[in-house]
PDB file of C-alpha atoms and ligand atoms in Angstrom:
ATOM      1  CA  MET T 341      98.854  55.320  34.242  1.00 42.00           C
ATOM      2  CA  GLY T 342      96.025  56.676  36.485  1.00 51.00           C
ATOM      3  CA  PRO T 343      93.140  54.581  35.136  1.00 60.00           C
ATOM      4  CA  ILE T 344      95.283  51.409  34.950  1.00 65.00           C
ATOM      5  CA  LYS T 345      96.248  51.870  38.586  1.00 60.00           C
ATOM      6  CA  ASP T 346      92.566  52.132  39.567  1.00 71.00           C
ATOM      7  CA  LEU T 347      91.611  48.998  37.631  1.00 70.00           C
ATOM      8  CA  GLY T 348      94.337  46.988  39.324  1.00 68.00           C
ATOM      9  CA  ARG T 349      93.595  48.153  42.828  1.00 76.00           C
ATOM     10  CA  VAL T 350      91.172  45.483  44.082  1.00 82.00           C
ATOM     11  CA  PHE T 351      93.451  42.509  43.544  1.00 90.00           C
ATOM     12  CA  ASP T 352      96.764  44.296  44.117  1.00 91.00           C
ATOM     13  CA  ARG T 353      95.754  44.573  47.785  1.00 86.00           C
ATOM     14  CA  VAL T 354      95.436  40.787  48.081  1.00 90.00           C
ATOM     15  CA  ALA T 355      98.148  39.728  45.620  1.00 93.00           C
ATOM     16  CA  ASP T 356     100.096  37.567  48.118  1.00 92.00           C
ATOM     17  CA  ALA T 357      97.009  35.724  49.352  1.00 93.00           C
ATOM     18  CA  TYR T 358      95.926  35.244  45.740  1.00 93.00           C
ATOM     19  CA  ASP T 359      99.288  33.874  44.723  1.00 92.00           C
ATOM     20  CA  VAL T 360      99.390  31.283  47.515  1.00 92.00           C
ATOM     21  CA  GLY T 361      95.721  30.490  48.079  1.00 95.00           C
ATOM     22  CA  ARG T 362      93.960  30.272  44.726  1.00 96.00           C
ATOM     23  CA  PRO T 363      93.679  26.874  43.035  1.00 97.00           C
ATOM     24  CA  ALA T 364      95.230  25.979  39.693  1.00 97.00           C
ATOM     25  CA  TYR T 365      93.077  24.543  36.895  1.00 98.00           C
ATOM     26  CA  PRO T 366      92.871  20.765  36.354  1.00 98.00           C
ATOM     27  CA  ASP T 367      94.538  19.059  33.348  1.00 98.00           C
ATOM     28  CA  GLU T 368      91.091  18.336  31.936  1.00 98.00           C
ATOM     29  CA  LEU T 369      90.460  22.073  31.511  1.00 98.00           C
ATOM     30  CA  TYR T 370      93.465  22.459  29.188  1.00 98.00           C
ATOM     31  CA  ARG T 371      92.545  19.280  27.306  1.00 98.00           C
ATOM     32  CA  ALA T 372      88.982  20.569  26.785  1.00 98.00           C
ATOM     33  CA  LEU T 373      90.265  24.009  25.788  1.00 98.00           C
ATOM     34  CA  GLY T 374      92.418  22.513  23.011  1.00 98.00           C
ATOM     35  CA  GLU T 375      89.693  20.128  21.882  1.00 98.00           C
ATOM     36  CA  LEU T 376      86.779  22.603  21.828  1.00 98.00           C
ATOM     37  CA  SER T 377      88.710  25.544  20.337  1.00 98.00           C
ATOM     38  CA  GLY T 378      90.490  23.444  17.715  1.00 98.00           C
ATOM     39  CA  VAL T 379      93.683  25.307  18.671  1.00 98.00           C
ATOM     40  CA  GLU T 380      96.747  23.181  19.465  1.00 98.00           C
ATOM     41  CA  LEU T 381      98.076  24.744  22.685  1.00 98.00           C
ATOM     42  CA  ASP T 382     101.605  23.608  21.913  1.00 98.00           C
ATOM     43  CA  GLY T 383     103.077  26.431  19.818  1.00 97.00           C
ATOM     44  CA  ALA T 384      99.989  28.673  19.971  1.00 98.00           C
ATOM     45  CA  LEU T 385     100.201  32.375  20.762  1.00 98.00           C
ATOM     46  CA  THR T 386      97.742  33.022  23.605  1.00 98.00           C
ATOM     47  CA  VAL T 387      96.710  36.372  25.035  1.00 98.00           C
ATOM     48  CA  ASP T 388      95.788  35.691  28.674  1.00 98.00           C
ATOM     49  CA  VAL T 389      93.635  38.663  29.701  1.00 98.00           C
ATOM     50  CA  GLY T 390      93.344  39.399  33.426  1.00 98.00           C
ATOM     51  CA  ALA T 391      96.289  37.069  33.932  1.00 98.00           C
ATOM     52  CA  GLY T 392      96.788  38.122  37.561  1.00 97.00           C
ATOM     53  CA  THR T 393      99.556  36.180  39.294  1.00 96.00           C
ATOM     54  CA  GLY T 394      99.705  33.816  36.308  1.00 97.00           C
ATOM     55  CA  ILE T 395      97.774  30.711  37.368  1.00 97.00           C
ATOM     56  CA  MET T 396      96.413  30.135  33.833  1.00 98.00           C
ATOM     57  CA  THR T 397      99.522  31.614  32.185  1.00 98.00           C
ATOM     58  CA  ARG T 398     101.700  28.945  33.813  1.00 96.00           C
ATOM     59  CA  GLY T 399      99.309  26.177  32.793  1.00 97.00           C
ATOM     60  CA  LEU T 400      99.350  27.366  29.185  1.00 98.00           C
ATOM     61  CA  ARG T 401     103.149  27.669  29.099  1.00 97.00           C
ATOM     62  CA  ALA T 402     103.531  24.207  30.612  1.00 96.00           C
ATOM     63  CA  ARG T 403     101.613  22.966  27.554  1.00 97.00           C
ATOM     64  CA  GLY T 404     103.861  24.771  25.076  1.00 97.00           C
ATOM     65  CA  SER T 405     101.907  27.977  24.499  1.00 97.00           C
ATOM     66  CA  ARG T 406     103.658  31.328  24.101  1.00 97.00           C
ATOM     67  CA  VAL T 407     101.706  33.752  26.285  1.00 98.00           C
ATOM     68  CA  VAL T 408     101.111  37.484  26.363  1.00 98.00           C
ATOM     69  CA  ALA T 409      99.821  38.039  29.906  1.00 98.00           C
ATOM     70  CA  VAL T 410      97.746  41.233  30.225  1.00 98.00           C
ATOM     71  CA  ASP T 411      96.627  42.745  33.538  1.00 97.00           C
ATOM     72  CA  PRO T 412      96.240  46.279  34.979  1.00 96.00           C
ATOM     73  CA  GLY T 413      97.405  45.122  38.440  1.00 96.00           C
ATOM     74  CA  ALA T 414     101.116  45.849  38.868  1.00 95.00           C
ATOM     75  CA  GLU T 415     101.393  43.784  42.077  1.00 95.00           C
ATOM     76  CA  MET T 416      99.594  40.817  40.523  1.00 95.00           C
ATOM     77  CA  LEU T 417     101.781  40.950  37.401  1.00 96.00           C
ATOM     78  CA  ALA T 418     104.962  41.251  39.501  1.00 95.00           C
ATOM     79  CA  ARG T 419     104.213  37.806  40.969  1.00 96.00           C
ATOM     80  CA  LEU T 420     103.487  36.412  37.514  1.00 97.00           C
ATOM     81  CA  VAL T 421     106.862  37.704  36.275  1.00 95.00           C
ATOM     82  CA  SER T 422     108.869  36.402  39.246  1.00 93.00           C
ATOM     83  CA  ARG T 423     107.311  32.939  38.839  1.00 91.00           C
ATOM     84  CA  SER T 424     107.837  32.865  35.069  1.00 90.00           C
ATOM     85  CA  GLU T 425     111.602  32.829  34.898  1.00 83.00           C
ATOM     86  CA  GLY T 426     113.105  30.237  32.628  1.00 77.00           C
ATOM     87  CA  GLY T 427     111.585  28.876  29.479  1.00 74.00           C
ATOM     88  CA  PRO T 428     110.897  28.596  26.570  1.00 80.00           C
ATOM     89  CA  PRO T 429     108.093  29.074  25.722  1.00 87.00           C
ATOM     90  CA  ALA T 430     108.158  32.852  25.953  1.00 85.00           C
ATOM     91  CA  VAL T 431     105.941  34.925  28.220  1.00 93.00           C
ATOM     92  CA  ALA T 432     105.437  38.689  27.977  1.00 96.00           C
ATOM     93  CA  ALA T 433     103.761  40.509  30.866  1.00 97.00           C
ATOM     94  CA  VAL T 434     101.903  43.648  29.804  1.00 97.00           C
ATOM     95  CA  LEU T 435     100.413  46.178  32.247  1.00 97.00           C
ATOM     96  CA  ALA T 436      97.280  47.119  30.328  1.00 97.00           C
ATOM     97  CA  ASP T 437      93.486  47.196  30.210  1.00 97.00           C
ATOM     98  CA  GLY T 438      91.942  44.164  28.521  1.00 98.00           C
ATOM     99  CA  ASN T 439      89.275  46.434  27.006  1.00 98.00           C
ATOM    100  CA  ALA T 440      91.978  48.171  24.934  1.00 98.00           C
ATOM    101  CA  LEU T 441      94.643  45.583  24.171  1.00 98.00           C
ATOM    102  CA  PRO T 442      97.987  47.099  23.108  1.00 98.00           C
ATOM    103  CA  LEU T 443      98.397  44.446  20.407  1.00 98.00           C
ATOM    104  CA  ALA T 444      98.216  44.423  16.602  1.00 98.00           C
ATOM    105  CA  ASP T 445      95.266  42.968  14.683  1.00 98.00           C
ATOM    106  CA  GLY T 446      95.180  39.251  13.818  1.00 98.00           C
ATOM    107  CA  VAL T 447      98.208  38.048  15.782  1.00 98.00           C
ATOM    108  CA  ALA T 448      96.825  35.559  18.337  1.00 98.00           C
ATOM    109  CA  ASP T 449      95.519  31.986  18.203  1.00 98.00           C
ATOM    110  CA  LEU T 450      93.669  32.166  21.522  1.00 98.00           C
ATOM    111  CA  VAL T 451      92.394  34.802  23.936  1.00 98.00           C
ATOM    112  CA  THR T 452      91.739  33.472  27.434  1.00 98.00           C
ATOM    113  CA  TYR T 453      89.892  35.018  30.373  1.00 98.00           C
ATOM    114  CA  ALA T 454      90.558  32.826  33.397  1.00 98.00           C
ATOM    115  CA  GLN T 455      88.337  34.028  36.220  1.00 97.00           C
ATOM    116  CA  SER T 456      88.561  37.547  34.770  1.00 97.00           C
ATOM    117  CA  TRP T 457      86.034  38.378  32.030  1.00 98.00           C
ATOM    118  CA  HIS T 458      83.409  39.529  34.556  1.00 96.00           C
ATOM    119  CA  TRP T 459      85.802  42.354  35.527  1.00 95.00           C
ATOM    120  CA  LEU T 460      85.884  43.710  31.961  1.00 97.00           C
ATOM    121  CA  ASP T 461      83.432  45.535  29.751  1.00 98.00           C
ATOM    122  CA  PRO T 462      81.346  42.695  28.244  1.00 98.00           C
ATOM    123  CA  VAL T 463      81.201  44.231  24.757  1.00 98.00           C
ATOM    124  CA  ALA T 464      84.505  46.103  24.381  1.00 98.00           C
ATOM    125  CA  SER T 465      86.508  43.134  25.720  1.00 98.00           C
ATOM    126  CA  ILE T 466      85.121  40.675  23.167  1.00 98.00           C
ATOM    127  CA  ALA T 467      85.507  43.193  20.326  1.00 98.00           C
ATOM    128  CA  GLU T 468      89.163  43.524  21.306  1.00 98.00           C
ATOM    129  CA  ALA T 469      89.622  39.766  21.512  1.00 98.00           C
ATOM    130  CA  ARG T 470      88.189  39.391  18.011  1.00 98.00           C
ATOM    131  CA  ARG T 471      90.449  42.138  16.689  1.00 98.00           C
ATOM    132  CA  VAL T 472      93.675  40.544  17.945  1.00 98.00           C
ATOM    133  CA  LEU T 473      92.718  36.987  16.908  1.00 98.00           C
ATOM    134  CA  ARG T 474      93.636  35.308  13.635  1.00 98.00           C
ATOM    135  CA  PRO T 475      90.503  34.313  11.635  1.00 97.00           C
ATOM    136  CA  GLU T 476      90.607  30.716  12.940  1.00 96.00           C
ATOM    137  CA  GLY T 477      91.374  31.776  16.514  1.00 98.00           C
ATOM    138  CA  ALA T 478      89.121  31.274  19.552  1.00 98.00           C
ATOM    139  CA  ILE T 479      88.096  32.987  22.784  1.00 98.00           C
ATOM    140  CA  ALA T 480      87.765  31.098  26.069  1.00 98.00           C
ATOM    141  CA  GLY T 481      86.426  32.073  29.473  1.00 98.00           C
ATOM    142  CA  CYS T 482      86.737  29.833  32.514  1.00 98.00           C
ATOM    143  CA  TRP T 483      85.933  30.013  36.213  1.00 97.00           C
ATOM    144  CA  ASN T 484      86.857  27.660  39.064  1.00 96.00           C
ATOM    145  CA  PHE T 485      84.046  27.314  41.620  1.00 96.00           C
ATOM    146  CA  ASN T 486      83.562  25.497  44.899  1.00 96.00           C
ATOM    147  CA  HIS T 487      80.922  22.862  44.157  1.00 96.00           C
ATOM    148  CA  ALA T 488      79.003  23.411  47.368  1.00 95.00           C
ATOM    149  CA  ALA T 489      76.154  21.032  46.541  1.00 94.00           C
ATOM    150  CA  GLN T 490      78.638  18.126  46.625  1.00 97.00           C
ATOM    151  CA  ALA T 491      79.581  18.367  50.333  1.00 97.00           C
ATOM    152  CA  GLU T 492      77.612  19.471  53.396  1.00 97.00           C
ATOM    153  CA  TRP T 493      80.639  21.036  55.075  1.00 98.00           C
ATOM    154  CA  LEU T 494      81.291  23.184  51.962  1.00 98.00           C
ATOM    155  CA  ALA T 495      77.656  24.260  51.698  1.00 97.00           C
ATOM    156  CA  ALA T 496      77.794  25.288  55.382  1.00 97.00           C
ATOM    157  CA  TYR T 497      81.053  27.192  54.774  1.00 98.00           C
ATOM    158  CA  GLU T 498      79.494  29.105  51.836  1.00 97.00           C
ATOM    159  CA  ALA T 499      76.317  29.774  53.864  1.00 96.00           C
ATOM    160  CA  ARG T 500      78.392  31.343  56.668  1.00 97.00           C
ATOM    161  CA  LEU T 501      80.008  33.626  54.075  1.00 96.00           C
ATOM    162  CA  ALA T 502      76.685  34.566  52.535  1.00 95.00           C
ATOM    163  CA  GLU T 503      75.364  35.499  55.952  1.00 96.00           C
ATOM    164  CA  ALA T 504      78.383  37.552  57.038  1.00 96.00           C
ATOM    165  CA  VAL T 505      79.588  39.278  53.847  1.00 95.00           C
ATOM    166  CA  PRO T 506      77.282  41.847  52.221  1.00 89.00           C
ATOM    167  CA  ALA T 507      79.032  41.668  48.818  1.00 91.00           C
ATOM    168  CA  TYR T 508      79.256  37.851  48.772  1.00 93.00           C
ATOM    169  CA  TYR T 509      78.276  36.317  45.451  1.00 89.00           C
ATOM    170  CA  GLY T 510      78.693  32.566  45.146  1.00 89.00           C
ATOM    171  CA  PRO T 511      77.062  29.139  45.309  1.00 87.00           C
ATOM    172  CA  ALA T 512      75.061  30.022  48.451  1.00 90.00           C
ATOM    173  CA  VAL T 513      73.134  32.718  46.558  1.00 91.00           C
ATOM    174  CA  GLU T 514      69.946  31.294  45.074  1.00 86.00           C
ATOM    175  CA  GLN T 515      70.171  33.082  41.705  1.00 88.00           C
ATOM    176  CA  TRP T 516      73.927  32.494  41.446  1.00 91.00           C
ATOM    177  CA  SER T 517      75.272  31.500  38.030  1.00 93.00           C
ATOM    178  CA  ALA T 518      78.520  31.600  36.071  1.00 95.00           C
ATOM    179  CA  PRO T 519      79.261  34.916  34.302  1.00 96.00           C
ATOM    180  CA  PRO T 520      77.345  35.186  30.993  1.00 97.00           C
ATOM    181  CA  ILE T 521      80.325  35.153  28.622  1.00 98.00           C
ATOM    182  CA  ALA T 522      78.484  32.695  26.358  1.00 97.00           C
ATOM    183  CA  SER T 523      75.993  35.437  25.521  1.00 97.00           C
ATOM    184  CA  ALA T 524      78.821  37.785  24.532  1.00 97.00           C
ATOM    185  CA  PHE T 525      80.217  35.713  21.657  1.00 97.00           C
ATOM    186  CA  GLU T 526      79.305  33.072  19.118  1.00 96.00           C
ATOM    187  CA  VAL T 527      79.440  29.924  21.254  1.00 96.00           C
ATOM    188  CA  ILE T 528      81.388  26.889  20.108  1.00 97.00           C
ATOM    189  CA  ALA T 529      80.818  24.877  23.284  1.00 98.00           C
ATOM    190  CA  GLU T 530      80.308  25.101  27.029  1.00 98.00           C
ATOM    191  CA  ARG T 531      81.471  22.515  29.547  1.00 98.00           C
ATOM    192  CA  TRP T 532      81.440  21.934  33.308  1.00 98.00           C
ATOM    193  CA  ILE T 533      84.532  20.061  34.509  1.00 98.00           C
ATOM    194  CA  PRO T 534      84.378  18.527  38.011  1.00 98.00           C
ATOM    195  CA  TRP T 535      87.533  17.934  40.042  1.00 98.00           C
ATOM    196  CA  THR T 536      88.702  17.663  43.655  1.00 98.00           C
ATOM    197  CA  ARG T 537      91.157  20.050  45.241  1.00 98.00           C
ATOM    198  CA  LEU T 538      93.172  18.689  48.159  1.00 98.00           C
ATOM    199  CA  VAL T 539      94.301  21.718  50.142  1.00 98.00           C
ATOM    200  CA  GLY T 540      95.450  22.589  53.668  1.00 98.00           C
ATOM    201  CA  ILE T 541      93.104  24.672  55.818  1.00 98.00           C
ATOM    202  CA  GLU T 542      95.469  27.654  55.995  1.00 98.00           C
ATOM    203  CA  ASP T 543      95.885  27.831  52.193  1.00 97.00           C
ATOM    204  CA  PHE T 544      92.111  27.494  51.813  1.00 98.00           C
ATOM    205  CA  LEU T 545      91.691  30.478  54.149  1.00 98.00           C
ATOM    206  CA  LEU T 546      94.224  32.476  52.089  1.00 96.00           C
ATOM    207  CA  ASP T 547      92.076  31.689  49.074  1.00 96.00           C
ATOM    208  CA  LEU T 548      89.117  33.146  50.984  1.00 97.00           C
ATOM    209  CA  ARG T 549      91.143  36.283  51.790  1.00 95.00           C
ATOM    210  CA  SER T 550      91.947  36.788  48.088  1.00 94.00           C
ATOM    211  CA  HIS T 551      88.306  37.321  47.060  1.00 93.00           C
ATOM    212  CA  SER T 552      87.312  40.888  46.229  1.00 90.00           C
ATOM    213  CA  TYR T 553      84.299  40.678  48.588  1.00 91.00           C
ATOM    214  CA  MET T 554      86.672  39.943  51.492  1.00 92.00           C
ATOM    215  CA  ALA T 555      89.154  42.660  50.485  1.00 87.00           C
ATOM    216  CA  ALA T 556      86.282  45.170  50.742  1.00 87.00           C
ATOM    217  CA  LEU T 557      85.564  44.343  54.434  1.00 92.00           C
ATOM    218  CA  PRO T 558      86.957  46.252  57.420  1.00 94.00           C
ATOM    219  CA  PRO T 559      90.164  44.313  58.350  1.00 94.00           C
ATOM    220  CA  GLU T 560      89.066  43.366  61.888  1.00 96.00           C
ATOM    221  CA  TYR T 561      85.723  42.060  60.672  1.00 96.00           C
ATOM    222  CA  ALA T 562      87.503  40.027  57.963  1.00 96.00           C
ATOM    223  CA  ASP T 563      89.912  38.599  60.592  1.00 97.00           C
ATOM    224  CA  GLU T 564      87.009  37.525  62.816  1.00 97.00           C
ATOM    225  CA  LEU T 565      85.197  35.876  59.936  1.00 97.00           C
ATOM    226  CA  VAL T 566      88.315  33.984  58.843  1.00 98.00           C
ATOM    227  CA  GLU T 567      88.857  32.824  62.443  1.00 98.00           C
ATOM    228  CA  ARG T 568      85.250  31.588  62.635  1.00 98.00           C
ATOM    229  CA  GLN T 569      85.745  29.623  59.423  1.00 98.00           C
ATOM    230  CA  ARG T 570      89.077  28.238  60.726  1.00 98.00           C
ATOM    231  CA  VAL T 571      87.425  26.921  63.906  1.00 98.00           C
ATOM    232  CA  GLU T 572      84.617  25.215  61.955  1.00 98.00           C
ATOM    233  CA  LEU T 573      86.977  23.689  59.368  1.00 98.00           C
ATOM    234  CA  ARG T 574      89.368  22.371  62.039  1.00 98.00           C
ATOM    235  CA  ARG T 575      86.445  20.808  63.864  1.00 98.00           C
ATOM    236  CA  GLU T 576      85.345  19.024  60.656  1.00 97.00           C
ATOM    237  CA  PHE T 577      88.868  18.152  59.472  1.00 98.00           C
ATOM    238  CA  PRO T 578      91.174  17.825  62.506  1.00 98.00           C
ATOM    239  CA  GLU T 579      93.954  16.440  60.288  1.00 97.00           C
ATOM    240  CA  GLY T 580      94.041  19.832  58.500  1.00 98.00           C
ATOM    241  CA  MET T 581      93.491  18.769  54.867  1.00 98.00           C
ATOM    242  CA  LEU T 582      90.319  19.552  52.914  1.00 98.00           C
ATOM    243  CA  PRO T 583      89.038  17.559  49.937  1.00 98.00           C
ATOM    244  CA  VAL T 584      87.209  20.408  48.186  1.00 98.00           C
ATOM    245  CA  PRO T 585      84.748  19.448  45.437  1.00 98.00           C
ATOM    246  CA  MET T 586      85.255  21.954  42.620  1.00 98.00           C
ATOM    247  CA  ARG T 587      84.014  22.482  39.095  1.00 97.00           C
ATOM    248  CA  VAL T 588      85.334  24.627  36.282  1.00 98.00           C
ATOM    249  CA  TYR T 589      82.930  26.296  33.881  1.00 98.00           C
ATOM    250  CA  LEU T 590      84.505  26.654  30.431  1.00 98.00           C
ATOM    251  CA  ALA T 591      82.948  28.522  27.511  1.00 98.00           C
ATOM    252  CA  VAL T 592      84.689  28.611  24.133  1.00 98.00           C
ATOM    253  CA  GLY T 593      83.584  30.806  21.252  1.00 98.00           C
ATOM    254  CA  ARG T 594      84.470  33.109  18.398  1.00 96.00           C
TER     255      ARG T 594
HETATM  256  C1  SAM W1771      90.163  36.900  39.796  1.00 65.52           C
HETATM  257  S1  SAM W1771      91.638  37.492  39.031  1.00 65.52           S
HETATM  258  C2  SAM W1771      92.061  36.199  37.859  1.00 65.52           C
HETATM  259  C3  SAM W1771      93.564  35.970  37.729  1.00 65.52           C
HETATM  260  C4  SAM W1771      94.017  34.758  36.921  1.00 65.52           C
HETATM  261  N1  SAM W1771      93.590  34.821  35.546  1.00 65.52           N
HETATM  262  C5  SAM W1771      93.567  33.449  37.528  1.00 65.52           C
HETATM  263  O1  SAM W1771      93.132  32.573  36.796  1.00 65.52           O
HETATM  264  O2  SAM W1771      93.678  33.287  38.740  1.00 65.52           O
HETATM  265  C6  SAM W1771      90.999  38.752  37.980  1.00 65.52           C
HETATM  266  C7  SAM W1771      92.094  39.574  37.325  1.00 65.52           C
HETATM  267  O3  SAM W1771      91.480  40.442  36.367  1.00 65.52           O
HETATM  268  C8  SAM W1771      92.206  41.638  36.363  1.00 65.52           C
HETATM  269  N2  SAM W1771      91.442  42.720  35.738  1.00 65.52           N
HETATM  270  C9  SAM W1771      90.527  43.547  36.309  1.00 65.52           C
HETATM  271  N3  SAM W1771      90.106  44.449  35.402  1.00 65.52           N
HETATM  272  C10 SAM W1771      90.751  44.191  34.243  1.00 65.52           C
HETATM  273  C11 SAM W1771      90.758  44.788  32.955  1.00 65.52           C
HETATM  274  N4  SAM W1771      89.989  45.836  32.657  1.00 65.52           N
HETATM  275  N5  SAM W1771      91.576  44.272  32.008  1.00 65.52           N
HETATM  276  C12 SAM W1771      92.345  43.178  32.270  1.00 65.52           C
HETATM  277  N6  SAM W1771      92.380  42.577  33.481  1.00 65.52           N
HETATM  278  C13 SAM W1771      91.593  43.077  34.452  1.00 65.52           C
HETATM  279  C14 SAM W1771      92.544  41.875  37.831  1.00 65.52           C
HETATM  280  O4  SAM W1771      93.609  42.793  38.002  1.00 65.52           O
HETATM  281  C15 SAM W1771      92.863  40.463  38.304  1.00 65.52           C
HETATM  282  O5  SAM W1771      94.239  40.183  38.245  1.00 65.52           O
END
């Protein structure tokens, strides 16, 4: 259990903020996933790797998929389990490393990495995905990003982060790009899906707290930075709701 505990540590520390603050994925993402992969989500068996608190897992189940949710973070998975009661379709939560899936060969229709593949070994993870997939199965990676170029206030928010957080990596970094999952498999298609997230300022700040680069900061410094962002956001949006331009990058392959 030692290595699993280490892998899960980063997000386990921010599991509550993650659970409340992080955005779900838009309907269009699931529609594109079904269309590009050729896998009918309804009735499919999906292995959701790096499932975390279950944001993608819930979206897949809501569309009829049976899901095996894999994550090394016990705290993250505990939230996934407590929010997954009821059904069908079935969900199984497995505390494991996505680079060594505890699953038989050729059982799954889809392997998904929602916001997670960049945490895994780029080669071992895809080899494992291929092993557990049926021959006609597909692999999908997706990431939800703030689309900073679409709104000045959001670009300014990201710029403040870039300036204050040494480990920040996001739209304010010039060479920033989505993780290179498309170079790790045989690409079927890539797509950028724009959408708008309407969120309250406090939930948006919980989202900020749930990023690994924030979790790595000294707590008092992180508190000050969040307070600075709160003041700026309240000044821009006194009514307390933010229309956040977002875009999801989706890559589907074999
Ligand atoms: C940013 S979260 C994504 C959670 C969720 N899929 C979502 O869409 O919000 C990344 C997740 O990857 C998990 N993770 C990190 N290393 C992993 C590994 N080797 N195998 C599987 N999951 C891993 C973390 O524990 C964390 O829950």
